[in-house]
Amino acid sequence: MPTSTELPKSGPAVVAHAAGDLRIDTVSLGTPEQDEAVIEVAFGGICGSDLHYWMHGAAGESILRAPLVLGHEISGVVVRAAADGSGPAAGSPVTVHPATPGPGMERYPVDRPNLSPGCTYLGSAARFPHKDGAFSRYVKLPTRMLRVLPENVDLRTAALIEPASVAWHAISRAGDVKGKTALVIGCGPIGALVVAVLRRAGAGRIIAVDMHAKPLEIATALGADEVITAADVDAIDAVEADVVIESSGNHHGLASAIRGAARGGTVVMVGLLPTGAQPVLISLAITRELQLVGSFRFNDEIDEVIAALADGTLHVGPVITHQFALADAIEAFEVARNSAESGKVLLDFSGAATS
C-alpha cells in the first residue's frame, strides 16, 4: 500500500468507449476535494449495467455518449484520508454506496432519495457529463459514500454489498415476507442475492426460476427450497406465490411473475427491462388484484446488509463464481455475459486471478 506521498497521478481503469468497445485505459487520479478520500480498490463486481454499456452502449434509459469508467460494486482500503477530517482514517477497509442524491424539478418522496431526479450513480451514463465509476486501481470518492467494514467482513465478500443492498431493498418493497411463499424469477447475481435475503427474512418457502442449471444451483446453495426451469410454464403457474421478485429483466420473466403470483399477491419488479413499450399480462394482474411494485437501487439498506454479513445471518458466498485480474478484464466481461456458466464475476485489482 503506498503512503500518502506516493500516490500515483494515474492508473489503469476499465473504460467503455462504445457498444462492443471495452478497454483498459490509463486514467488520471486528479486532485482530491477536501471531503474526498483516496481508495486503493481491492475487488470490483461486474454488474449487469456494466455489461449493457459494453455490449449495447446503453443501460436502460442511460445512453453512452462518451467514454465511461465502469464499476460501482467495489471494496478497497483508504490510502489517503479526506483533508477535511471527515470519514475513515487511512488503512480502513471500506465498501461504497455509489449514489449521490440530487435535486430536480420533479417531485419525489423525501424519504426515498434513490428516486431523486437529480441522483447520480458511479459508473452511470444517465446524465451528461457521465459519472465515472470505480473500476480503477485508485479512485477518489467523497467520504459520505464510504462504509467501514467490520473486522469479520473481508474485502472479497464486501464486493457483494452493493448488489446485496439492491436485493435487500427489493424485499423491503414486498413488505413482511416471514412465513410466506416467495417466487424468484431470474437467478443471476441479483436474483440469487434475493434468495439469500428472503432466507434471512424468514420466508416460509422459496422457489427459484431460471433458464439455466448453474444459476439454479447457486440459488439452492443460498437457500431456495425448490427450483423450476423457466420453460416449465405449468409448474410456475402452480406456485401461487404470496410474493414474487422479478429479477430477469425481460418481459417473459415478468409474464412468469404475474402468472406465478397468487390472487392478491405482490410482484416486485427489480429486473430492469429494456427502454420503451413492453408486453405485459396486465389483464391477469388486474383480475387477480396483484400489486405490481417497482424497486430501484437502494437507500440506507447498505448498513443493514453490512450488519447482517457481520453477524453471520446473511450468507452470500456462493454468488461469486469467478475472479480475474484487472489485466484480464475483457475476458472477465466475456465470462460474466454468459449467465449459463457464471454468477458474480469479480475483478481483483491487486492482480490475482482464480476461477
mmCIF file of N, CA and C in Angstrom, residues 80-171:
data_model
loop_
_atom_site.group_PDB
_atom_site.id
_atom_site.type_symbol
_atom_site.label_atom_id
_atom_site.label_comp_id
_atom_site.label_asym_id
_atom_site.label_seq_id
_atom_site.Cartn_x
_atom_site.Cartn_y
_atom_site.Cartn_z
ATOM 1 N N ARG A 80 -5.501 7.499 1.511
ATOM 2 C CA ARG A 80 -5.367 8.887 1.960
ATOM 3 C C ARG A 80 -6.712 9.352 2.468
ATOM 4 N N ALA A 81 -6.754 9.737 3.748
ATOM 5 C CA ALA A 81 -7.996 10.217 4.335
ATOM 6 C C ALA A 81 -8.347 11.592 3.777
ATOM 7 N N ALA A 82 -9.608 11.970 3.911
ATOM 8 C CA ALA A 82 -10.052 13.277 3.426
ATOM 9 C C ALA A 82 -9.373 14.393 4.196
ATOM 10 N N ALA A 83 -9.026 15.460 3.505
ATOM 11 C CA ALA A 83 -8.305 16.572 4.121
ATOM 12 C C ALA A 83 -9.134 17.300 5.165
ATOM 13 N N ASP A 84 -10.472 17.234 5.037
ATOM 14 C CA ASP A 84 -11.319 17.952 5.998
ATOM 15 C C ASP A 84 -11.561 17.166 7.277
ATOM 16 N N GLY A 85 -10.954 15.981 7.400
ATOM 17 C CA GLY A 85 -11.081 15.189 8.617
ATOM 18 C C GLY A 85 -12.319 14.320 8.668
ATOM 19 N N SER A 86 -13.165 14.375 7.656
ATOM 20 C CA SER A 86 -14.366 13.544 7.644
ATOM 21 C C SER A 86 -14.018 12.143 7.176
ATOM 22 N N GLY A 87 -14.865 11.189 7.540
ATOM 23 C CA GLY A 87 -14.709 9.840 7.005
ATOM 24 C C GLY A 87 -13.623 9.033 7.669
ATOM 25 N N PRO A 88 -13.382 7.822 7.138
ATOM 26 C CA PRO A 88 -12.460 6.873 7.770
ATOM 27 C C PRO A 88 -10.997 7.271 7.607
ATOM 28 N N ALA A 89 -10.193 6.767 8.540
ATOM 29 C CA ALA A 89 -8.755 7.035 8.525
ATOM 30 C C ALA A 89 -8.051 6.173 7.486
ATOM 31 N N ALA A 90 -6.852 6.579 7.117
ATOM 32 C CA ALA A 90 -6.036 5.766 6.218
ATOM 33 C C ALA A 90 -5.844 4.380 6.819
ATOM 34 N N GLY A 91 -5.921 3.360 5.953
ATOM 35 C CA GLY A 91 -5.804 1.977 6.400
ATOM 36 C C GLY A 91 -7.130 1.298 6.651
ATOM 37 N N SER A 92 -8.238 2.058 6.607
ATOM 38 C CA SER A 92 -9.557 1.475 6.871
ATOM 39 C C SER A 92 -10.067 0.715 5.652
ATOM 40 N N PRO A 93 -10.558 -0.527 5.847
ATOM 41 C CA PRO A 93 -11.210 -1.248 4.748
ATOM 42 C C PRO A 93 -12.630 -0.719 4.568
ATOM 43 N N VAL A 94 -13.033 -0.511 3.320
ATOM 44 C CA VAL A 94 -14.332 0.120 3.076
ATOM 45 C C VAL A 94 -15.049 -0.534 1.898
ATOM 46 N N THR A 95 -16.356 -0.338 1.885
ATOM 47 C CA THR A 95 -17.164 -0.536 0.689
ATOM 48 C C THR A 95 -17.814 0.792 0.362
ATOM 49 N N VAL A 96 -18.582 0.836 -0.724
ATOM 50 C CA VAL A 96 -19.037 2.125 -1.250
ATOM 51 C C VAL A 96 -20.539 2.113 -1.531
ATOM 52 N N HIS A 97 -21.212 3.177 -1.112
ATOM 53 C CA HIS A 97 -22.587 3.464 -1.540
ATOM 54 C C HIS A 97 -22.464 4.402 -2.733
ATOM 55 N N PRO A 98 -22.794 3.929 -3.951
ATOM 56 C CA PRO A 98 -22.427 4.680 -5.154
ATOM 57 C C PRO A 98 -23.324 5.849 -5.520
ATOM 58 N N ALA A 99 -24.374 6.098 -4.764
ATOM 59 C CA ALA A 99 -25.365 7.104 -5.166
ATOM 60 C C ALA A 99 -25.058 8.477 -4.597
ATOM 61 N N THR A 100 -25.393 9.502 -5.378
ATOM 62 C CA THR A 100 -25.369 10.884 -4.911
ATOM 63 C C THR A 100 -26.740 11.488 -5.211
ATOM 64 N N PRO A 101 -27.650 11.483 -4.214
ATOM 65 C CA PRO A 101 -28.973 12.084 -4.452
ATOM 66 C C PRO A 101 -28.821 13.547 -4.828
ATOM 67 N N GLY A 102 -29.717 14.013 -5.691
ATOM 68 C CA GLY A 102 -29.628 15.394 -6.131
ATOM 69 C C GLY A 102 -30.989 15.990 -6.386
ATOM 70 N N PRO A 103 -31.062 17.317 -6.443
ATOM 71 C CA PRO A 103 -32.348 17.993 -6.671
ATOM 72 C C PRO A 103 -32.777 17.872 -8.126
ATOM 73 N N GLY A 104 -34.034 18.157 -8.361
ATOM 74 C CA GLY A 104 -34.576 18.148 -9.716
ATOM 75 C C GLY A 104 -35.938 18.802 -9.707
ATOM 76 N N MET A 105 -36.493 19.007 -10.882
ATOM 77 C CA MET A 105 -37.780 19.687 -10.980
ATOM 78 C C MET A 105 -38.936 18.799 -10.524
ATOM 79 N N GLU A 106 -38.801 17.479 -10.718
ATOM 80 C CA GLU A 106 -39.911 16.593 -10.410
ATOM 81 C C GLU A 106 -40.013 16.319 -8.912
ATOM 82 N N ARG A 107 -41.239 16.081 -8.445
ATOM 83 C CA ARG A 107 -41.448 15.723 -7.049
ATOM 84 C C ARG A 107 -41.041 14.276 -6.807
ATOM 85 N N TYR A 108 -40.621 13.969 -5.577
ATOM 86 C CA TYR A 108 -40.354 12.599 -5.172
ATOM 87 C C TYR A 108 -40.453 12.531 -3.654
ATOM 88 N N PRO A 109 -40.715 11.337 -3.088
ATOM 89 C CA PRO A 109 -40.802 11.229 -1.626
ATOM 90 C C PRO A 109 -39.448 11.530 -0.989
ATOM 91 N N VAL A 110 -39.406 12.445 -0.070
ATOM 92 C CA VAL A 110 -38.127 12.886 0.501
ATOM 93 C C VAL A 110 -37.424 11.778 1.275
ATOM 94 N N ASP A 111 -38.196 10.778 1.723
ATOM 95 C CA ASP A 111 -37.579 9.673 2.457
ATOM 96 C C ASP A 111 -37.078 8.574 1.515
ATOM 97 N N ARG A 112 -37.149 8.827 0.210
ATOM 98 C CA ARG A 112 -36.668 7.846 -0.770
ATOM 99 C C ARG A 112 -35.721 8.541 -1.750
ATOM 100 N N PRO A 113 -34.524 8.896 -1.287
ATOM 101 C CA PRO A 113 -33.589 9.654 -2.125
ATOM 102 C C PRO A 113 -33.139 8.906 -3.372
ATOM 103 N N ASN A 114 -33.329 7.561 -3.392
ATOM 104 C CA ASN A 114 -32.999 6.818 -4.613
ATOM 105 C C ASN A 114 -33.850 7.266 -5.795
ATOM 106 N N LEU A 115 -34.984 7.937 -5.509
ATOM 107 C CA LEU A 115 -35.879 8.407 -6.567
ATOM 108 C C LEU A 115 -35.659 9.873 -6.928
ATOM 109 N N SER A 116 -34.694 10.514 -6.279
ATOM 110 C CA SER A 116 -34.468 11.935 -6.581
ATOM 111 C C SER A 116 -34.053 12.084 -8.035
ATOM 112 N N PRO A 117 -34.707 12.977 -8.778
ATOM 113 C CA PRO A 117 -34.472 13.057 -10.225
ATOM 114 C C PRO A 117 -33.062 13.493 -10.593
ATOM 115 N N GLY A 118 -32.372 14.168 -9.680
ATOM 116 C CA GLY A 118 -31.005 14.590 -9.962
ATOM 117 C C GLY A 118 -29.957 13.614 -9.471
ATOM 118 N N CYS A 119 -30.378 12.431 -9.058
ATOM 119 C CA CYS A 119 -29.451 11.448 -8.482
ATOM 120 C C CYS A 119 -28.431 10.982 -9.528
ATOM 121 N N THR A 120 -27.181 10.886 -9.118
ATOM 122 C CA THR A 120 -26.143 10.295 -9.961
ATOM 123 C C THR A 120 -25.624 9.041 -9.296
ATOM 124 N N TYR A 121 -24.974 8.189 -10.105
ATOM 125 C CA TYR A 121 -24.512 6.888 -9.629
ATOM 126 C C TYR A 121 -23.156 6.618 -10.258
ATOM 127 N N LEU A 122 -22.252 6.080 -9.491
ATOM 128 C CA LEU A 122 -20.940 5.761 -10.042
ATOM 129 C C LEU A 122 -21.085 4.833 -11.251
ATOM 130 N N GLY A 123 -20.348 5.131 -12.306
ATOM 131 C CA GLY A 123 -20.378 4.284 -13.495
ATOM 132 C C GLY A 123 -21.685 4.353 -14.247
ATOM 133 N N SER A 124 -22.312 5.537 -14.279
ATOM 134 C CA SER A 124 -23.627 5.674 -14.917
ATOM 135 C C SER A 124 -23.586 6.731 -16.018
ATOM 136 N N ALA A 125 -24.248 6.421 -17.142
ATOM 137 C CA ALA A 125 -24.399 7.364 -18.248
ATOM 138 C C ALA A 125 -25.767 8.024 -18.237
ATOM 139 N N ALA A 126 -26.454 7.989 -17.110
ATOM 140 C CA ALA A 126 -27.802 8.553 -17.035
ATOM 141 C C ALA A 126 -27.797 10.053 -17.310
ATOM 142 N N ARG A 127 -26.704 10.708 -16.979
ATOM 143 C CA ARG A 127 -26.599 12.143 -17.199
ATOM 144 C C ARG A 127 -25.325 12.436 -17.986
ATOM 145 N N PHE A 128 -25.267 13.647 -18.517
ATOM 146 C CA PHE A 128 -24.069 14.042 -19.255
ATOM 147 C C PHE A 128 -23.603 15.400 -18.746
ATOM 148 N N PRO A 129 -22.332 15.562 -18.418
ATOM 149 C CA PRO A 129 -21.267 14.550 -18.488
ATOM 150 C C PRO A 129 -21.579 13.327 -17.613
ATOM 151 N N HIS A 130 -21.094 12.180 -18.057
ATOM 152 C CA HIS A 130 -21.330 10.945 -17.325
ATOM 153 C C HIS A 130 -20.600 10.955 -15.975
ATOM 154 N N LYS A 131 -21.063 10.050 -15.088
ATOM 155 C CA LYS A 131 -20.429 9.894 -13.777
ATOM 156 C C LYS A 131 -19.517 8.678 -13.827
ATOM 157 N N ASP A 132 -18.213 8.913 -13.889
ATOM 158 C CA ASP A 132 -17.281 7.794 -13.955
ATOM 159 C C ASP A 132 -17.421 6.886 -12.742
ATOM 160 N N GLY A 133 -17.163 5.600 -12.968
ATOM 161 C CA GLY A 133 -17.233 4.609 -11.911
ATOM 162 C C GLY A 133 -15.901 4.394 -11.221
ATOM 163 N N ALA A 134 -15.773 3.228 -10.590
ATOM 164 C CA ALA A 134 -14.641 2.979 -9.695
ATOM 165 C C ALA A 134 -13.830 1.748 -10.071
ATOM 166 N N PHE A 135 -13.946 1.275 -11.315
ATOM 167 C CA PHE A 135 -13.085 0.183 -11.758
ATOM 168 C C PHE A 135 -11.715 0.738 -12.139
ATOM 169 N N SER A 136 -11.047 1.335 -11.150
ATOM 170 C CA SER A 136 -9.719 1.908 -11.292
ATOM 171 C C SER A 136 -8.858 1.411 -10.134
ATOM 172 N N ARG A 137 -7.555 1.357 -10.372
ATOM 173 C CA ARG A 137 -6.673 0.896 -9.291
ATOM 174 C C ARG A 137 -6.777 1.818 -8.084
ATOM 175 N N TYR A 138 -6.854 3.116 -8.356
ATOM 176 C CA TYR A 138 -7.052 4.108 -7.295
ATOM 177 C C TYR A 138 -8.213 5.008 -7.707
ATOM 178 N N VAL A 139 -9.023 5.400 -6.742
ATOM 179 C CA VAL A 139 -10.172 6.247 -7.037
ATOM 180 C C VAL A 139 -10.397 7.182 -5.857
ATOM 181 N N LYS A 140 -10.762 8.421 -6.152
ATOM 182 C CA LYS A 140 -11.089 9.385 -5.086
ATOM 183 C C LYS A 140 -12.606 9.495 -4.979
ATOM 184 N N LEU A 141 -13.103 9.393 -3.742
ATOM 185 C CA LEU A 141 -14.545 9.373 -3.513
ATOM 186 C C LEU A 141 -14.893 10.217 -2.300
ATOM 187 N N PRO A 142 -16.050 10.879 -2.316
ATOM 188 C CA PRO A 142 -16.484 11.624 -1.132
ATOM 189 C C PRO A 142 -16.722 10.673 0.038
ATOM 190 N N THR A 143 -16.354 11.104 1.218
ATOM 191 C CA THR A 143 -16.409 10.223 2.383
ATOM 192 C C THR A 143 -17.832 9.803 2.736
ATOM 193 N N ARG A 144 -18.853 10.588 2.324
ATOM 194 C CA ARG A 144 -20.234 10.172 2.614
ATOM 195 C C ARG A 144 -20.583 8.872 1.914
ATOM 196 N N MET A 145 -19.836 8.487 0.857
ATOM 197 C CA MET A 145 -20.089 7.234 0.148
ATOM 198 C C MET A 145 -19.477 6.023 0.862
ATOM 199 N N LEU A 146 -18.553 6.243 1.767
ATOM 200 C CA LEU A 146 -17.755 5.147 2.313
ATOM 201 C C LEU A 146 -18.407 4.529 3.543
ATOM 202 N N ARG A 147 -18.320 3.211 3.621
ATOM 203 C CA ARG A 147 -18.776 2.462 4.777
ATOM 204 C C ARG A 147 -17.618 1.576 5.251
ATOM 205 N N VAL A 148 -17.187 1.781 6.491
ATOM 206 C CA VAL A 148 -16.080 0.986 7.037
ATOM 207 C C VAL A 148 -16.557 -0.430 7.301
ATOM 208 N N LEU A 149 -15.751 -1.402 6.928
ATOM 209 C CA LEU A 149 -16.125 -2.802 7.091
ATOM 210 C C LEU A 149 -15.798 -3.314 8.484
ATOM 211 N N PRO A 150 -16.687 -4.094 9.086
ATOM 212 C CA PRO A 150 -16.349 -4.770 10.338
ATOM 213 C C PRO A 150 -15.182 -5.742 10.110
ATOM 214 N N GLU A 151 -14.503 -6.103 11.174
ATOM 215 C CA GLU A 151 -13.307 -6.942 11.067
ATOM 216 C C GLU A 151 -13.587 -8.286 10.399
ATOM 217 N N ASN A 152 -14.767 -8.845 10.604
ATOM 218 C CA ASN A 152 -15.049 -10.183 10.079
ATOM 219 C C ASN A 152 -15.720 -10.166 8.707
ATOM 220 N N VAL A 153 -15.749 -9.018 8.026
ATOM 221 C CA VAL A 153 -16.240 -8.945 6.647
ATOM 222 C C VAL A 153 -15.032 -8.648 5.754
ATOM 223 N N ASP A 154 -14.614 -9.643 4.970
ATOM 224 C CA ASP A 154 -13.410 -9.489 4.163
ATOM 225 C C ASP A 154 -13.702 -8.677 2.904
ATOM 226 N N LEU A 155 -12.640 -8.185 2.280
ATOM 227 C CA LEU A 155 -12.778 -7.316 1.118
ATOM 228 C C LEU A 155 -13.419 -8.027 -0.063
ATOM 229 N N ARG A 156 -13.157 -9.307 -0.230
ATOM 230 C CA ARG A 156 -13.740 -10.048 -1.349
ATOM 231 C C ARG A 156 -15.258 -10.136 -1.200
ATOM 232 N N THR A 157 -15.726 -10.535 -0.021
ATOM 233 C CA THR A 157 -17.163 -10.580 0.237
ATOM 234 C C THR A 157 -17.790 -9.201 0.127
ATOM 235 N N ALA A 158 -17.037 -8.170 0.536
ATOM 236 C CA ALA A 158 -17.565 -6.812 0.543
ATOM 237 C C ALA A 158 -17.911 -6.304 -0.851
ATOM 238 N N ALA A 159 -17.343 -6.919 -1.890
ATOM 239 C CA ALA A 159 -17.701 -6.526 -3.251
ATOM 240 C C ALA A 159 -19.151 -6.864 -3.569
ATOM 241 N N LEU A 160 -19.786 -7.709 -2.755
ATOM 242 C CA LEU A 160 -21.187 -8.080 -2.955
ATOM 243 C C LEU A 160 -22.160 -7.189 -2.189
ATOM 244 N N ILE A 161 -21.653 -6.279 -1.396
ATOM 245 C CA ILE A 161 -22.532 -5.495 -0.526
ATOM 246 C C ILE A 161 -23.481 -4.611 -1.334
ATOM 247 N N GLU A 162 -22.992 -3.976 -2.390
ATOM 248 C CA GLU A 162 -23.877 -3.122 -3.188
ATOM 249 C C GLU A 162 -25.016 -3.925 -3.832
ATOM 250 N N PRO A 163 -24.735 -5.014 -4.588
ATOM 251 C CA PRO A 163 -25.862 -5.768 -5.151
ATOM 252 C C PRO A 163 -26.746 -6.413 -4.084
ATOM 253 N N ALA A 164 -26.164 -6.806 -2.949
ATOM 254 C CA ALA A 164 -26.987 -7.351 -1.868
ATOM 255 C C ALA A 164 -27.928 -6.277 -1.321
ATOM 256 N N SER A 165 -27.501 -5.025 -1.352
ATOM 257 C CA SER A 165 -28.366 -3.923 -0.910
ATOM 258 C C SER A 165 -29.523 -3.722 -1.877
ATOM 259 N N VAL A 166 -29.277 -3.924 -3.176
ATOM 260 C CA VAL A 166 -30.353 -3.871 -4.165
ATOM 261 C C VAL A 166 -31.389 -4.952 -3.859
ATOM 262 N N ALA A 167 -30.901 -6.151 -3.555
ATOM 263 C CA ALA A 167 -31.801 -7.255 -3.206
ATOM 264 C C ALA A 167 -32.561 -6.959 -1.918
ATOM 265 N N TRP A 168 -31.875 -6.427 -0.935
ATOM 266 C CA TRP A 168 -32.497 -6.102 0.361
ATOM 267 C C TRP A 168 -33.613 -5.076 0.162
ATOM 268 N N HIS A 169 -33.337 -4.065 -0.661
ATOM 269 C CA HIS A 169 -34.350 -3.043 -0.937
ATOM 270 C C HIS A 169 -35.566 -3.657 -1.620
ATOM 271 N N ALA A 170 -35.332 -4.581 -2.555
ATOM 272 C CA ALA A 170 -36.446 -5.234 -3.251
ATOM 273 C C ALA A 170 -37.341 -5.985 -2.276
ATOM 274 N N ILE A 171 -36.736 -6.685 -1.323
ATOM 275 C CA ILE A 171 -37.531 -7.417 -0.326
ATOM 276 C C ILE A 171 -38.277 -6.438 0.578
#
